[in-house]
CSV table of C-alpha atoms in Angstrom, one decimal:
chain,number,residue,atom,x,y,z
A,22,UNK,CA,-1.1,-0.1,7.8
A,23,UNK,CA,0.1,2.4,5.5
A,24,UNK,CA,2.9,1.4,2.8
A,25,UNK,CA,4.5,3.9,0.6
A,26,UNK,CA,7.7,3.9,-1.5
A,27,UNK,CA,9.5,5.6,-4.8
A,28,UNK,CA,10.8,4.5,-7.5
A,29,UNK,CA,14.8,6.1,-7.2
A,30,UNK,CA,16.7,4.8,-10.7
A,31,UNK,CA,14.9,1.5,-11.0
A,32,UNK,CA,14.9,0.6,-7.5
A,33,UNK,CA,12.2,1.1,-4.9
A,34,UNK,CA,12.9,3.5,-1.7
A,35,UNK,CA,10.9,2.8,1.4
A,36,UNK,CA,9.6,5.4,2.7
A,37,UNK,CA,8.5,5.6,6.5
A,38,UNK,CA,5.5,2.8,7.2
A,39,UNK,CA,4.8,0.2,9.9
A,40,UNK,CA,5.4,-2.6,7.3
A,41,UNK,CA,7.7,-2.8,3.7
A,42,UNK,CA,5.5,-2.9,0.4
A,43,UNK,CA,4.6,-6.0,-1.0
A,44,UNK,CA,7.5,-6.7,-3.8
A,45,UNK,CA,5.2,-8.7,-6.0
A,46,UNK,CA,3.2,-5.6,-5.5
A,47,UNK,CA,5.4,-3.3,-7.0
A,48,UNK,CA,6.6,-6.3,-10.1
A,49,UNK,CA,3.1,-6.5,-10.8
A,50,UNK,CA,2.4,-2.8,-11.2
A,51,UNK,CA,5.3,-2.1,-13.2
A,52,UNK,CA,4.0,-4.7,-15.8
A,53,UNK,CA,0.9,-2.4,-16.7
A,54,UNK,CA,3.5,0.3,-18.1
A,55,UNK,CA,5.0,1.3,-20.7
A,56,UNK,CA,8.4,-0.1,-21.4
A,57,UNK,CA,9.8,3.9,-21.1
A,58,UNK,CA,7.5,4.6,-18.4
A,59,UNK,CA,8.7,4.7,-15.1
A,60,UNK,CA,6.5,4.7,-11.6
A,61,UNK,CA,8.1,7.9,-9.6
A,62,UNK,CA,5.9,7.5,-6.5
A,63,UNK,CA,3.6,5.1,-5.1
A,64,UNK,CA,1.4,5.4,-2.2
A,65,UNK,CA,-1.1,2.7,-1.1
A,66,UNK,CA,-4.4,4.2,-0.1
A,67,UNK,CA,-6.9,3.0,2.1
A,68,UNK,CA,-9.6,1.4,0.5
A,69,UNK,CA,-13.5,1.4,1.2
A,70,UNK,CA,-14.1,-2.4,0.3
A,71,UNK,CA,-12.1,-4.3,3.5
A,72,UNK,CA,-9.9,-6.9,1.2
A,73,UNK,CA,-9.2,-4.8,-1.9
A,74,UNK,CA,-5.6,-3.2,-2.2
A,75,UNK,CA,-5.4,0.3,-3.9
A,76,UNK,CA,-2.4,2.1,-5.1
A,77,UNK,CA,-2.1,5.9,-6.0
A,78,UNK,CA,1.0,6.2,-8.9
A,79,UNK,CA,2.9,8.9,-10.1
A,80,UNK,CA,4.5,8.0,-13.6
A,81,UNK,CA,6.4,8.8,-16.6
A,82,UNK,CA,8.4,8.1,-19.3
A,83,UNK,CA,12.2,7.7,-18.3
A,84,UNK,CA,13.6,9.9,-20.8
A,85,UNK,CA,14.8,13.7,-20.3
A,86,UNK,CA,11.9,16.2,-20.8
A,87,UNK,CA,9.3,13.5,-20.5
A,88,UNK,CA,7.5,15.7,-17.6
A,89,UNK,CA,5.0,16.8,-20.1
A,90,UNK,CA,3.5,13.3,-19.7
A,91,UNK,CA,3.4,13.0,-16.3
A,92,UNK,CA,0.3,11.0,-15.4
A,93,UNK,CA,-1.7,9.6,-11.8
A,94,UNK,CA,-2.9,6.0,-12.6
A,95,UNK,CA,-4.9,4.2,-9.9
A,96,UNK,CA,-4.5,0.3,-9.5
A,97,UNK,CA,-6.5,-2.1,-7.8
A,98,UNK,CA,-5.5,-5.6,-6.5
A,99,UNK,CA,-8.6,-7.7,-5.3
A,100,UNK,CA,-6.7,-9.0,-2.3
A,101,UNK,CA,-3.1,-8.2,-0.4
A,102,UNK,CA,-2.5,-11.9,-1.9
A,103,UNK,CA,-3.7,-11.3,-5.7
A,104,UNK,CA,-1.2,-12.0,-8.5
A,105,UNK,CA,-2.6,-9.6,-10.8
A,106,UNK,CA,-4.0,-5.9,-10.5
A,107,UNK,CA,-6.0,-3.8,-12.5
A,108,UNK,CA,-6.0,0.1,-13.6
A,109,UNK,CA,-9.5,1.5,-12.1
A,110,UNK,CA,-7.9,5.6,-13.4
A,111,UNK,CA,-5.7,7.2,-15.6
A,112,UNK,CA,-5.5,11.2,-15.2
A,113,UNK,CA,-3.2,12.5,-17.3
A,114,UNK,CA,-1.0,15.8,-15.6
A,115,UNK,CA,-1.1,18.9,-17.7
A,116,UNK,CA,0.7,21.8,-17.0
A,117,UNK,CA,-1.9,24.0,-15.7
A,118,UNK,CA,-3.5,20.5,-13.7
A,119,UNK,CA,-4.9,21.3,-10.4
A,120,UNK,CA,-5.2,17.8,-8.5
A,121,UNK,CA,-6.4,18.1,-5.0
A,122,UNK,CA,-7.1,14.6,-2.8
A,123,UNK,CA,-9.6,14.8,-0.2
A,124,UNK,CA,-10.6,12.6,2.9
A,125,UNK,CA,-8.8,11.4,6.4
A,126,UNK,CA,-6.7,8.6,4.1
């Protein structure tokens, strides 16, 4: 199953799926920020290992003008069930960043 949702002013936003994100999911992510940073969009992606969770985020710094330090961060969980996560990529977005995804996922 698919699960995606945004981040809209603190709160998450469902977007279409078969099933709602996992909110422990989403709590635990949030802890790998920043204070100021702020998770803008989160996709889960389908992952190659059968039990292991992977999320795609878009996030940034909540303050005006903070676009400039837009960045994609990668995060694993072990298992839907785990009750911590790790950051497996960080790829900063630079103005003149070209980021194209690949695959049926």
């Amino acid at each position: 199953p698919r699960q995606s949702f945004v981040m809209v002013k603190g709160a998450a936003r469902l977007l279409p799926a078969e099933e709602p994100p996992p909110a422990q999911h989403l709590h635990l992510m949030m802890q790998l920020l920043r204070p100021q940073d702020a998770i803008r969009l989160a996709v889960r992606l389908e992952s190659a290992r059968p039990r292991r969770v992977r999320y795609l985020l878009v996030v940034r710094p909540e303050e005006a003008g903070a676009e400039a330090e837009t960045a994609l961060l990668g995060v694993d969980f072990a298992h839907e069930g785990a009750t911590r996560c790790t950051l497996g990529m960080v790829l900063p977005l630079w103005s003149d960043t070209q980021v194209f995804l690949d695959g049926d996922g």
